[in-house]
């Protein structure tokens, strides 16, 4: 968890009150495909979990995928998803959610800054340039818990790529139902430790513990992320005990 690394300041955080954090710039989005800044990554990595993630030793570890394996020449990787993975509304997280998210990321209409992260997948670059359609992406979903990725060359580091925020799963039904409003707190469904319960623009985002976390419930029940443009103001609030972490 990102906040677990950041909360090493000499403050005690308890589950009974929010962890209060300040950022210099408000995230422009919490859409994994359109995110591009470090502040957006801090939020997204607490709302979502990808196929893989980094452990505290910065080694690739299981996320939604409980295991993965390459074929003989490392041009195909198969991820097997955990059957107990759930979205915050209780629906299962499936291989279809990842396949949809990746096709959406590469769709030129999404205009994703980091679409190139998946260019190692067969047809990905051609899709992103508009030469092919998203349906032609080299991914297969034999069943809801299996994702097969076809690579255009041997890519042994691919499990590292699937830790990045732009590869997180996305619910197709919600994007289609709400359009650009799918990331609003009242519509957003996530699969990570937290959900987005409030977003008061230019003031505060509030993250609340998910009712269906992949692992154990987070020790901190809620996180408040304040936008404070002035570093001196943020420091003063930290020193007076009104903030726990300043980024």
JSON list of C-alpha atoms in Angstrom, two decimals:
[
{"chain": "A", "resi": 1, "resn": "UNK", "atom": "CA", "xyz": [0.00, 0.00, 0.00]},
{"chain": "A", "resi": 2, "resn": "UNK", "atom": "CA", "xyz": [1.32, 3.41, -0.94]},
{"chain": "A", "resi": 3, "resn": "UNK", "atom": "CA", "xyz": [0.25, 5.10, 2.27]},
{"chain": "A", "resi": 4, "resn": "UNK", "atom": "CA", "xyz": [1.99, 2.42, 4.29]},
{"chain": "A", "resi": 5, "resn": "UNK", "atom": "CA", "xyz": [5.27, 3.67, 2.86]},
{"chain": "A", "resi": 6, "resn": "UNK", "atom": "CA", "xyz": [4.44, 7.33, 3.24]},
{"chain": "A", "resi": 7, "resn": "UNK", "atom": "CA", "xyz": [3.15, 7.24, 6.81]},
{"chain": "A", "resi": 8, "resn": "UNK", "atom": "CA", "xyz": [6.59, 6.91, 8.37]},
{"chain": "A", "resi": 9, "resn": "UNK", "atom": "CA", "xyz": [6.34, 10.47, 9.70]},
{"chain": "A", "resi": 10, "resn": "UNK", "atom": "CA", "xyz": [6.52, 10.69, 13.47]},
{"chain": "A", "resi": 11, "resn": "UNK", "atom": "CA", "xyz": [2.76, 10.58, 13.92]},
{"chain": "A", "resi": 12, "resn": "UNK", "atom": "CA", "xyz": [0.48, 7.85, 15.18]},
{"chain": "A", "resi": 13, "resn": "UNK", "atom": "CA", "xyz": [-2.43, 6.97, 12.92]},
{"chain": "A", "resi": 14, "resn": "UNK", "atom": "CA", "xyz": [-5.30, 5.03, 14.40]},
{"chain": "A", "resi": 15, "resn": "UNK", "atom": "CA", "xyz": [-8.28, 3.34, 12.84]},
{"chain": "A", "resi": 16, "resn": "UNK", "atom": "CA", "xyz": [-10.56, 5.61, 14.84]},
{"chain": "A", "resi": 17, "resn": "UNK", "atom": "CA", "xyz": [-9.71, 8.75, 12.88]},
{"chain": "A", "resi": 18, "resn": "UNK", "atom": "CA", "xyz": [-8.77, 9.48, 9.26]},
{"chain": "A", "resi": 19, "resn": "UNK", "atom": "CA", "xyz": [-5.21, 9.61, 8.03]},
{"chain": "A", "resi": 20, "resn": "UNK", "atom": "CA", "xyz": [-4.88, 13.21, 6.85]},
{"chain": "A", "resi": 21, "resn": "UNK", "atom": "CA", "xyz": [-2.64, 13.85, 3.87]},
{"chain": "A", "resi": 22, "resn": "UNK", "atom": "CA", "xyz": [-1.92, 16.92, 1.79]},
{"chain": "A", "resi": 23, "resn": "UNK", "atom": "CA", "xyz": [-0.97, 17.09, -1.88]},
{"chain": "A", "resi": 24, "resn": "UNK", "atom": "CA", "xyz": [0.19, 20.15, -3.78]},
{"chain": "A", "resi": 25, "resn": "UNK", "atom": "CA", "xyz": [-1.99, 19.49, -6.83]},
{"chain": "A", "resi": 26, "resn": "UNK", "atom": "CA", "xyz": [-5.45, 17.99, -6.94]},
{"chain": "A", "resi": 27, "resn": "UNK", "atom": "CA", "xyz": [-5.62, 14.82, -9.05]},
{"chain": "A", "resi": 28, "resn": "UNK", "atom": "CA", "xyz": [-7.33, 15.59, -12.35]},
{"chain": "A", "resi": 29, "resn": "UNK", "atom": "CA", "xyz": [-8.78, 12.08, -12.56]},
{"chain": "A", "resi": 30, "resn": "UNK", "atom": "CA", "xyz": [-9.05, 8.74, -10.80]},
{"chain": "A", "resi": 31, "resn": "UNK", "atom": "CA", "xyz": [-9.58, 6.92, -14.11]},
{"chain": "A", "resi": 32, "resn": "UNK", "atom": "CA", "xyz": [-6.64, 4.48, -14.28]},
{"chain": "A", "resi": 33, "resn": "UNK", "atom": "CA", "xyz": [-6.41, 4.79, -18.07]},
{"chain": "A", "resi": 34, "resn": "UNK", "atom": "CA", "xyz": [-6.16, 8.58, -18.00]},
{"chain": "A", "resi": 35, "resn": "UNK", "atom": "CA", "xyz": [-4.04, 9.06, -14.90]},
{"chain": "A", "resi": 36, "resn": "UNK", "atom": "CA", "xyz": [-0.52, 10.38, -15.39]},
{"chain": "A", "resi": 37, "resn": "UNK", "atom": "CA", "xyz": [0.76, 12.11, -12.25]},
{"chain": "A", "resi": 38, "resn": "UNK", "atom": "CA", "xyz": [2.32, 10.83, -9.06]},
{"chain": "A", "resi": 39, "resn": "UNK", "atom": "CA", "xyz": [-0.54, 12.26, -6.99]},
{"chain": "A", "resi": 40, "resn": "UNK", "atom": "CA", "xyz": [-3.06, 10.39, -9.13]},
{"chain": "A", "resi": 41, "resn": "UNK", "atom": "CA", "xyz": [-1.00, 7.23, -8.66]},
{"chain": "A", "resi": 42, "resn": "UNK", "atom": "CA", "xyz": [-1.19, 7.62, -4.87]},
{"chain": "A", "resi": 43, "resn": "UNK", "atom": "CA", "xyz": [-4.98, 7.66, -5.04]},
{"chain": "A", "resi": 44, "resn": "UNK", "atom": "CA", "xyz": [-5.43, 4.96, -7.67]},
{"chain": "A", "resi": 45, "resn": "UNK", "atom": "CA", "xyz": [-3.09, 2.50, -5.99]},
{"chain": "A", "resi": 46, "resn": "UNK", "atom": "CA", "xyz": [-5.31, 2.60, -2.92]},
{"chain": "A", "resi": 47, "resn": "UNK", "atom": "CA", "xyz": [-8.54, 2.26, -4.89]},
{"chain": "A", "resi": 48, "resn": "UNK", "atom": "CA", "xyz": [-7.41, -0.55, -7.19]},
{"chain": "A", "resi": 49, "resn": "UNK", "atom": "CA", "xyz": [-5.27, -3.68, -7.21]},
{"chain": "A", "resi": 50, "resn": "UNK", "atom": "CA", "xyz": [-3.81, -4.99, -10.45]},
{"chain": "A", "resi": 51, "resn": "UNK", "atom": "CA", "xyz": [-2.89, -8.48, -11.50]},
{"chain": "A", "resi": 52, "resn": "UNK", "atom": "CA", "xyz": [0.40, -8.02, -9.67]},
{"chain": "A", "resi": 53, "resn": "UNK", "atom": "CA", "xyz": [1.84, -5.57, -7.16]},
{"chain": "A", "resi": 54, "resn": "UNK", "atom": "CA", "xyz": [5.10, -4.87, -5.38]},
{"chain": "A", "resi": 55, "resn": "UNK", "atom": "CA", "xyz": [5.71, -6.20, -1.90]},
{"chain": "A", "resi": 56, "resn": "UNK", "atom": "CA", "xyz": [7.62, -4.26, 0.75]},
{"chain": "A", "resi": 57, "resn": "UNK", "atom": "CA", "xyz": [10.88, -5.58, -0.69]},
{"chain": "A", "resi": 58, "resn": "UNK", "atom": "CA", "xyz": [9.90, -4.20, -4.11]},
{"chain": "A", "resi": 59, "resn": "UNK", "atom": "CA", "xyz": [9.57, -7.69, -5.54]},
{"chain": "A", "resi": 60, "resn": "UNK", "atom": "CA", "xyz": [6.66, -8.54, -7.81]},
{"chain": "A", "resi": 61, "resn": "UNK", "atom": "CA", "xyz": [3.97, -10.30, -5.80]},
{"chain": "A", "resi": 62, "resn": "UNK", "atom": "CA", "xyz": [0.50, -11.67, -6.41]},
{"chain": "A", "resi": 63, "resn": "UNK", "atom": "CA", "xyz": [-2.35, -9.19, -6.69]},
{"chain": "A", "resi": 64, "resn": "UNK", "atom": "CA", "xyz": [-5.64, -10.22, -8.23]},
{"chain": "A", "resi": 65, "resn": "UNK", "atom": "CA", "xyz": [-3.62, -12.88, -10.05]},
{"chain": "A", "resi": 66, "resn": "UNK", "atom": "CA", "xyz": [-2.72, -15.69, -7.68]},
{"chain": "A", "resi": 67, "resn": "UNK", "atom": "CA", "xyz": [-0.18, -17.13, -10.15]},
{"chain": "A", "resi": 68, "resn": "UNK", "atom": "CA", "xyz": [1.20, -16.65, -13.65]},
{"chain": "A", "resi": 69, "resn": "UNK", "atom": "CA", "xyz": [3.37, -18.59, -16.05]},
{"chain": "A", "resi": 70, "resn": "UNK", "atom": "CA", "xyz": [5.16, -18.06, -19.37]},
{"chain": "A", "resi": 71, "resn": "UNK", "atom": "CA", "xyz": [5.32, -20.37, -22.33]},
{"chain": "A", "resi": 72, "resn": "UNK", "atom": "CA", "xyz": [8.71, -21.76, -23.42]},
{"chain": "A", "resi": 73, "resn": "UNK", "atom": "CA", "xyz": [9.88, -18.67, -25.31]},
{"chain": "A", "resi": 74, "resn": "UNK", "atom": "CA", "xyz": [8.25, -16.04, -23.04]},
{"chain": "A", "resi": 75, "resn": "UNK", "atom": "CA", "xyz": [5.95, -14.77, -25.79]},
{"chain": "A", "resi": 76, "resn": "UNK", "atom": "CA", "xyz": [2.80, -15.77, -23.92]},
{"chain": "A", "resi": 77, "resn": "UNK", "atom": "CA", "xyz": [1.89, -15.31, -20.28]},
{"chain": "A", "resi": 78, "resn": "UNK", "atom": "CA", "xyz": [-1.13, -16.79, -18.54]},
{"chain": "A", "resi": 79, "resn": "UNK", "atom": "CA", "xyz": [-2.53, -15.21, -15.39]},
{"chain": "A", "resi": 80, "resn": "UNK", "atom": "CA", "xyz": [-4.80, -17.18, -13.07]},
{"chain": "A", "resi": 81, "resn": "UNK", "atom": "CA", "xyz": [-7.04, -14.88, -11.03]},
{"chain": "A", "resi": 82, "resn": "UNK", "atom": "CA", "xyz": [-8.13, -15.35, -7.44]},
{"chain": "A", "resi": 83, "resn": "UNK", "atom": "CA", "xyz": [-11.68, -16.60, -7.27]},
{"chain": "A", "resi": 84, "resn": "UNK", "atom": "CA", "xyz": [-12.37, -14.60, -4.10]},
{"chain": "A", "resi": 85, "resn": "UNK", "atom": "CA", "xyz": [-11.49, -11.21, -5.63]},
{"chain": "A", "resi": 86, "resn": "UNK", "atom": "CA", "xyz": [-14.44, -8.83, -5.38]},
{"chain": "A", "resi": 87, "resn": "UNK", "atom": "CA", "xyz": [-15.36, -5.34, -6.44]},
{"chain": "A", "resi": 88, "resn": "UNK", "atom": "CA", "xyz": [-16.51, -2.97, -3.73]},
{"chain": "A", "resi": 89, "resn": "UNK", "atom": "CA", "xyz": [-20.13, -3.71, -4.68]},
{"chain": "A", "resi": 90, "resn": "UNK", "atom": "CA", "xyz": [-19.57, -7.43, -4.13]},
{"chain": "A", "resi": 91, "resn": "UNK", "atom": "CA", "xyz": [-19.38, -8.46, -7.79]},
{"chain": "A", "resi": 92, "resn": "UNK", "atom": "CA", "xyz": [-16.50, -10.79, -8.75]},
{"chain": "A", "resi": 93, "resn": "UNK", "atom": "CA", "xyz": [-13.39, -9.36, -10.40]},
{"chain": "A", "resi": 94, "resn": "UNK", "atom": "CA", "xyz": [-12.89, -11.26, -13.65]},
{"chain": "A", "resi": 95, "resn": "UNK", "atom": "CA", "xyz": [-10.44, -11.63, -16.50]},
{"chain": "A", "resi": 96, "resn": "UNK", "atom": "CA", "xyz": [-12.99, -9.80, -18.65]},
{"chain": "A", "resi": 97, "resn": "UNK", "atom": "CA", "xyz": [-12.52, -6.69, -16.50]},
{"chain": "A", "resi": 98, "resn": "UNK", "atom": "CA", "xyz": [-8.80, -6.66, -17.26]},
{"chain": "A", "resi": 99, "resn": "UNK", "atom": "CA", "xyz": [-9.25, -7.38, -20.97]},
{"chain": "A", "resi": 100, "resn": "UNK", "atom": "CA", "xyz": [-11.79, -4.56, -21.26]},
{"chain": "A", "resi": 101, "resn": "UNK", "atom": "CA", "xyz": [-9.57, -2.14, -19.31]},
{"chain": "A", "resi": 102, "resn": "UNK", "atom": "CA", "xyz": [-6.58, -2.83, -21.55]},
{"chain": "A", "resi": 103, "resn": "UNK", "atom": "CA", "xyz": [-8.57, -2.47, -24.76]},
{"chain": "A", "resi": 104, "resn": "UNK", "atom": "CA", "xyz": [-9.99, 0.78, -23.45]},
{"chain": "A", "resi": 105, "resn": "UNK", "atom": "CA", "xyz": [-6.51, 2.01, -22.49]},
{"chain": "A", "resi": 106, "resn": "UNK", "atom": "CA", "xyz": [-5.24, 1.40, -26.03]},
{"chain": "A", "resi": 107, "resn": "UNK", "atom": "CA", "xyz": [-8.30, 2.80, -27.78]},
{"chain": "A", "resi": 108, "resn": "UNK", "atom": "CA", "xyz": [-7.12, 6.11, -29.30]},
{"chain": "A", "resi": 109, "resn": "UNK", "atom": "CA", "xyz": [-10.38, 7.72, -28.19]},
{"chain": "A", "resi": 110, "resn": "UNK", "atom": "CA", "xyz": [-9.27, 7.31, -24.57]},
{"chain": "A", "resi": 111, "resn": "UNK", "atom": "CA", "xyz": [-6.15, 9.39, -25.27]},
{"chain": "A", "resi": 112, "resn": "UNK", "atom": "CA", "xyz": [-4.20, 7.60, -22.56]},
{"chain": "A", "resi": 113, "resn": "UNK", "atom": "CA", "xyz": [-0.76, 9.09, -21.96]},
{"chain": "A", "resi": 114, "resn": "UNK", "atom": "CA", "xyz": [0.67, 5.76, -20.80]},
{"chain": "A", "resi": 115, "resn": "UNK", "atom": "CA", "xyz": [-0.95, 3.49, -23.38]},
{"chain": "A", "resi": 116, "resn": "UNK", "atom": "CA", "xyz": [2.54, 2.54, -24.56]},
{"chain": "A", "resi": 117, "resn": "UNK", "atom": "CA", "xyz": [3.02, 0.51, -21.38]},
{"chain": "A", "resi": 118, "resn": "UNK", "atom": "CA", "xyz": [1.13, -2.30, -23.11]},
{"chain": "A", "resi": 119, "resn": "UNK", "atom": "CA", "xyz": [2.83, -2.04, -26.50]},
{"chain": "A", "resi": 120, "resn": "UNK", "atom": "CA", "xyz": [4.51, -5.40, -25.87]},
{"chain": "A", "resi": 121, "resn": "UNK", "atom": "CA", "xyz": [1.12, -7.08, -26.41]},
{"chain": "A", "resi": 122, "resn": "UNK", "atom": "CA", "xyz": [0.36, -8.28, -29.93]},
{"chain": "A", "resi": 123, "resn": "UNK", "atom": "CA", "xyz": [-1.40, -5.53, -31.97]},
{"chain": "A", "resi": 124, "resn": "UNK", "atom": "CA", "xyz": [-1.35, -3.04, -29.08]},
{"chain": "A", "resi": 125, "resn": "UNK", "atom": "CA", "xyz": [0.62, -0.31, -30.84]},
{"chain": "A", "resi": 126, "resn": "UNK", "atom": "CA", "xyz": [-1.42, -0.65, -34.04]},
{"chain": "A", "resi": 127, "resn": "UNK", "atom": "CA", "xyz": [-4.62, -0.32, -32.02]},
{"chain": "A", "resi": 128, "resn": "UNK", "atom": "CA", "xyz": [-3.36, 2.79, -30.26]},
{"chain": "A", "resi": 129, "resn": "UNK", "atom": "CA", "xyz": [-2.45, 4.38, -33.58]},
{"chain": "A", "resi": 130, "resn": "UNK", "atom": "CA", "xyz": [-5.88, 3.63, -35.01]},
{"chain": "A", "resi": 131, "resn": "UNK", "atom": "CA", "xyz": [-4.71, 1.02, -37.52]},
{"chain": "A", "resi": 132, "resn": "UNK", "atom": "CA", "xyz": [-6.56, -1.84, -35.80]},
{"chain": "A", "resi": 133, "resn": "UNK", "atom": "CA", "xyz": [-9.58, -2.13, -33.50]},
{"chain": "A", "resi": 134, "resn": "UNK", "atom": "CA", "xyz": [-9.41, -2.79, -29.73]},
{"chain": "A", "resi": 135, "resn": "UNK", "atom": "CA", "xyz": [-11.04, -6.19, -30.26]},
{"chain": "A", "resi": 136, "resn": "UNK", "atom": "CA", "xyz": [-7.88, -7.28, -32.09]},
{"chain": "A", "resi": 137, "resn": "UNK", "atom": "CA", "xyz": [-5.69, -6.95, -28.99]},
{"chain": "A", "resi": 138, "resn": "UNK", "atom": "CA", "xyz": [-3.65, -10.08, -28.26]},
{"chain": "A", "resi": 139, "resn": "UNK", "atom": "CA", "xyz": [-5.45, -11.11, -25.08]},
{"chain": "A", "resi": 140, "resn": "UNK", "atom": "CA", "xyz": [-7.75, -14.06, -24.49]},
{"chain": "A", "resi": 141, "resn": "UNK", "atom": "CA", "xyz": [-10.17, -14.85, -21.68]},
{"chain": "A", "resi": 142, "resn": "UNK", "atom": "CA", "xyz": [-10.81, -18.63, -21.74]},
{"chain": "A", "resi": 143, "resn": "UNK", "atom": "CA", "xyz": [-12.86, -18.23, -18.58]},
{"chain": "A", "resi": 144, "resn": "UNK", "atom": "CA", "xyz": [-13.56, -15.56, -15.99]},
{"chain": "A", "resi": 145, "resn": "UNK", "atom": "CA", "xyz": [-10.47, -16.43, -13.94]},
{"chain": "A", "resi": 146, "resn": "UNK", "atom": "CA", "xyz": [-7.93, -16.85, -16.75]},
{"chain": "A", "resi": 147, "resn": "UNK", "atom": "CA", "xyz": [-6.23, -14.14, -18.82]},
{"chain": "A", "resi": 148, "resn": "UNK", "atom": "CA", "xyz": [-3.85, -15.16, -21.61]},
{"chain": "A", "resi": 149, "resn": "UNK", "atom": "CA", "xyz": [-1.60, -12.42, -23.01]},
{"chain": "A", "resi": 150, "resn": "UNK", "atom": "CA", "xyz": [0.18, -12.82, -26.35]},
{"chain": "A", "resi": 151, "resn": "UNK", "atom": "CA", "xyz": [3.40, -10.84, -26.60]},
{"chain": "A", "resi": 152, "resn": "UNK", "atom": "CA", "xyz": [5.11, -9.71, -29.78]},
{"chain": "A", "resi": 153, "resn": "UNK", "atom": "CA", "xyz": [8.51, -10.69, -28.39]},
{"chain": "A", "resi": 154, "resn": "UNK", "atom": "CA", "xyz": [9.86, -12.34, -25.23]},
{"chain": "A", "resi": 155, "resn": "UNK", "atom": "CA", "xyz": [8.96, -10.04, -22.32]},
{"chain": "A", "resi": 156, "resn": "UNK", "atom": "CA", "xyz": [10.05, -11.66, -19.07]},
{"chain": "A", "resi": 157, "resn": "UNK", "atom": "CA", "xyz": [9.41, -8.42, -17.15]},
{"chain": "A", "resi": 158, "resn": "UNK", "atom": "CA", "xyz": [5.72, -8.28, -18.08]},
{"chain": "A", "resi": 159, "resn": "UNK", "atom": "CA", "xyz": [4.57, -9.01, -14.46]},
{"chain": "A", "resi": 160, "resn": "UNK", "atom": "CA", "xyz": [6.29, -5.75, -13.51]},
{"chain": "A", "resi": 161, "resn": "UNK", "atom": "CA", "xyz": [4.19, -3.85, -16.05]},
{"chain": "A", "resi": 162, "resn": "UNK", "atom": "CA", "xyz": [0.96, -5.17, -14.58]},
{"chain": "A", "resi": 163, "resn": "UNK", "atom": "CA", "xyz": [1.69, -3.41, -11.28]},
{"chain": "A", "resi": 164, "resn": "UNK", "atom": "CA", "xyz": [1.28, -0.01, -12.97]},
{"chain": "A", "resi": 165, "resn": "UNK", "atom": "CA", "xyz": [-1.90, 1.99, -12.42]},
{"chain": "A", "resi": 166, "resn": "UNK", "atom": "CA", "xyz": [-2.99, 2.06, -16.07]},
{"chain": "A", "resi": 167, "resn": "UNK", "atom": "CA", "xyz": [-3.34, -1.74, -16.13]},
{"chain": "A", "resi": 168, "resn": "UNK", "atom": "CA", "xyz": [-5.93, -1.87, -13.35]},
{"chain": "A", "resi": 169, "resn": "UNK", "atom": "CA", "xyz": [-9.27, -3.59, -14.08]},
{"chain": "A", "resi": 170, "resn": "UNK", "atom": "CA", "xyz": [-12.28, -1.52, -15.09]},
{"chain": "A", "resi": 171, "resn": "UNK", "atom": "CA", "xyz": [-15.97, -2.40, -15.08]},
{"chain": "A", "resi": 172, "resn": "UNK", "atom": "CA", "xyz": [-17.34, -2.14, -18.62]},
{"chain": "A", "resi": 173, "resn": "UNK", "atom": "CA", "xyz": [-20.93, -2.01, -17.42]},
{"chain": "A", "resi": 174, "resn": "UNK", "atom": "CA", "xyz": [-20.27, 1.11, -15.34]},
{"chain": "A", "resi": 175, "resn": "UNK", "atom": "CA", "xyz": [-18.32, 2.95, -18.04]},
{"chain": "A", "resi": 176, "resn": "UNK", "atom": "CA", "xyz": [-21.11, 2.26, -20.51]},
{"chain": "A", "resi": 177, "resn": "UNK", "atom": "CA", "xyz": [-23.84, 3.21, -18.04]},
{"chain": "A", "resi": 178, "resn": "UNK", "atom": "CA", "xyz": [-22.35, 6.44, -16.72]},
{"chain": "A", "resi": 179, "resn": "UNK", "atom": "CA", "xyz": [-19.97, 7.60, -19.45]},
{"chain": "A", "resi": 180, "resn": "UNK", "atom": "CA", "xyz": [-17.59, 10.31, -18.24]},
{"chain": "A", "resi": 181, "resn": "UNK", "atom": "CA", "xyz": [-19.37, 10.26, -14.86]},
{"chain": "A", "resi": 182, "resn": "UNK", "atom": "CA", "xyz": [-18.29, 6.70, -14.01]},
{"chain": "A", "resi": 183, "resn": "UNK", "atom": "CA", "xyz": [-15.51, 7.90, -11.69]},
{"chain": "A", "resi": 184, "resn": "UNK", "atom": "CA", "xyz": [-17.75, 10.06, -9.52]},
{"chain": "A", "resi": 185, "resn": "UNK", "atom": "CA", "xyz": [-17.95, 8.77, -5.94]},
{"chain": "A", "resi": 186, "resn": "UNK", "atom": "CA", "xyz": [-21.60, 7.80, -6.26]},
{"chain": "A", "resi": 187, "resn": "UNK", "atom": "CA", "xyz": [-20.85, 5.69, -9.37]},
{"chain": "A", "resi": 188, "resn": "UNK", "atom": "CA", "xyz": [-17.32, 4.42, -8.85]},
{"chain": "A", "resi": 189, "resn": "UNK", "atom": "CA", "xyz": [-16.72, 0.78, -7.98]},
{"chain": "A", "resi": 190, "resn": "UNK", "atom": "CA", "xyz": [-13.16, -0.29, -7.16]},
{"chain": "A", "resi": 191, "resn": "UNK", "atom": "CA", "xyz": [-11.36, -3.50, -6.21]},
{"chain": "A", "resi": 192, "resn": "UNK", "atom": "CA", "xyz": [-8.68, -2.22, -3.84]},
{"chain": "A", "resi": 193, "resn": "UNK", "atom": "CA", "xyz": [-8.49, -1.58, -0.12]},
{"chain": "A", "resi": 194, "resn": "UNK", "atom": "CA", "xyz": [-10.49, 1.64, -0.38]},
{"chain": "A", "resi": 195, "resn": "UNK", "atom": "CA", "xyz": [-13.41, 3.24, -2.18]},
{"chain": "A", "resi": 196, "resn": "UNK", "atom": "CA", "xyz": [-13.80, 6.90, -3.11]},
{"chain": "A", "resi": 197, "resn": "UNK", "atom": "CA", "xyz": [-16.55, 8.13, -0.81]},
{"chain": "A", "resi": 198, "resn": "UNK", "atom": "CA", "xyz": [-16.19, 11.89, -1.36]},
{"chain": "A", "resi": 199, "resn": "UNK", "atom": "CA", "xyz": [-14.57, 14.32, -3.77]},
{"chain": "A", "resi": 200, "resn": "UNK", "atom": "CA", "xyz": [-14.97, 18.00, -3.00]},
{"chain": "A", "resi": 201, "resn": "UNK", "atom": "CA", "xyz": [-12.99, 19.54, -5.81]},
{"chain": "A", "resi": 202, "resn": "UNK", "atom": "CA", "xyz": [-10.11, 21.85, -4.90]},
{"chain": "A", "resi": 203, "resn": "UNK", "atom": "CA", "xyz": [-10.52, 20.81, -1.27]},
{"chain": "A", "resi": 204, "resn": "UNK", "atom": "CA", "xyz": [-10.60, 17.13, -0.30]},
{"chain": "A", "resi": 205, "resn": "UNK", "atom": "CA", "xyz": [-10.93, 13.53, -1.43]},
{"chain": "A", "resi": 206, "resn": "UNK", "atom": "CA", "xyz": [-12.03, 10.95, 1.11]},
{"chain": "A", "resi": 207, "resn": "UNK", "atom": "CA", "xyz": [-11.19, 7.27, 0.76]},
{"chain": "A", "resi": 208, "resn": "UNK", "atom": "CA", "xyz": [-13.11, 4.77, 2.91]},
{"chain": "A", "resi": 209, "resn": "UNK", "atom": "CA", "xyz": [-12.25, 1.15, 3.60]},
{"chain": "A", "resi": 210, "resn": "UNK", "atom": "CA", "xyz": [-13.82, -1.19, 1.06]},
{"chain": "A", "resi": 211, "resn": "UNK", "atom": "CA", "xyz": [-16.42, -3.67, 2.33]},
{"chain": "A", "resi": 212, "resn": "UNK", "atom": "CA", "xyz": [-14.79, -6.29, 0.10]},
{"chain": "A", "resi": 213, "resn": "UNK", "atom": "CA", "xyz": [-10.98, -5.91, 0.30]},
{"chain": "A", "resi": 214, "resn": "UNK", "atom": "CA", "xyz": [-8.81, -8.46, -1.47]},
{"chain": "A", "resi": 215, "resn": "UNK", "atom": "CA", "xyz": [-6.77, -8.99, 1.67]},
{"chain": "A", "resi": 216, "resn": "UNK", "atom": "CA", "xyz": [-7.55, -8.16, 5.28]},
{"chain": "A", "resi": 217, "resn": "UNK", "atom": "CA", "xyz": [-9.32, -4.88, 5.98]},
{"chain": "A", "resi": 218, "resn": "UNK", "atom": "CA", "xyz": [-6.93, -1.91, 6.09]},
{"chain": "A", "resi": 219, "resn": "UNK", "atom": "CA", "xyz": [-5.80, -0.78, 9.53]},
{"chain": "A", "resi": 220, "resn": "UNK", "atom": "CA", "xyz": [-6.84, 2.79, 8.72]},
{"chain": "A", "resi": 221, "resn": "UNK", "atom": "CA", "xyz": [-10.56, 3.10, 8.02]},
{"chain": "A", "resi": 222, "resn": "UNK", "atom": "CA", "xyz": [-10.42, 6.31, 6.03]},
{"chain": "A", "resi": 223, "resn": "UNK", "atom": "CA", "xyz": [-7.95, 8.64, 4.34]},
{"chain": "A", "resi": 224, "resn": "UNK", "atom": "CA", "xyz": [-8.53, 12.34, 3.73]},
{"chain": "A", "resi": 225, "resn": "UNK", "atom": "CA", "xyz": [-6.46, 13.87, 0.95]},
{"chain": "A", "resi": 226, "resn": "UNK", "atom": "CA", "xyz": [-6.40, 17.67, 1.02]},
{"chain": "A", "resi": 227, "resn": "UNK", "atom": "CA", "xyz": [-5.27, 19.89, -1.84]},
{"chain": "A", "resi": 228, "resn": "UNK", "atom": "CA", "xyz": [-2.97, 22.54, -0.34]},
{"chain": "A", "resi": 229, "resn": "UNK", "atom": "CA", "xyz": [-1.03, 24.52, -2.93]},
{"chain": "A", "resi": 230, "resn": "UNK", "atom": "CA", "xyz": [1.15, 26.35, -0.45]},
{"chain": "A", "resi": 231, "resn": "UNK", "atom": "CA", "xyz": [3.99, 24.26, 0.96]},
{"chain": "A", "resi": 232, "resn": "UNK", "atom": "CA", "xyz": [4.38, 26.63, 3.91]},
{"chain": "A", "resi": 233, "resn": "UNK", "atom": "CA", "xyz": [0.69, 26.26, 4.76]},
{"chain": "A", "resi": 234, "resn": "UNK", "atom": "CA", "xyz": [0.91, 22.49, 4.52]},
{"chain": "A", "resi": 235, "resn": "UNK", "atom": "CA", "xyz": [3.98, 22.45, 6.76]},
{"chain": "A", "resi": 236, "resn": "UNK", "atom": "CA", "xyz": [2.28, 24.65, 9.34]},
{"chain": "A", "resi": 237, "resn": "UNK", "atom": "CA", "xyz": [-0.75, 22.36, 9.40]},
{"chain": "A", "resi": 238, "resn": "UNK", "atom": "CA", "xyz": [1.52, 19.35, 9.82]},
{"chain": "A", "resi": 239, "resn": "UNK", "atom": "CA", "xyz": [3.46, 20.96, 12.66]},
{"chain": "A", "resi": 240, "resn": "UNK", "atom": "CA", "xyz": [0.22, 21.92, 14.42]},
{"chain": "A", "resi": 241, "resn": "UNK", "atom": "CA", "xyz": [-1.07, 18.34, 14.21]},
{"chain": "A", "resi": 242, "resn": "UNK", "atom": "CA", "xyz": [-3.77, 18.95, 11.61]},
{"chain": "A", "resi": 243, "resn": "UNK", "atom": "CA", "xyz": [-2.02, 16.82, 8.97]},
{"chain": "A", "resi": 244, "resn": "UNK", "atom": "CA", "xyz": [-0.28, 13.48, 9.29]},
{"chain": "A", "resi": 245, "resn": "UNK", "atom": "CA", "xyz": [1.59, 13.42, 5.97]},
{"chain": "A", "resi": 246, "resn": "UNK", "atom": "CA", "xyz": [2.68, 16.16, 3.56]},
{"chain": "A", "resi": 247, "resn": "UNK", "atom": "CA", "xyz": [3.52, 15.13, 0.01]}
]
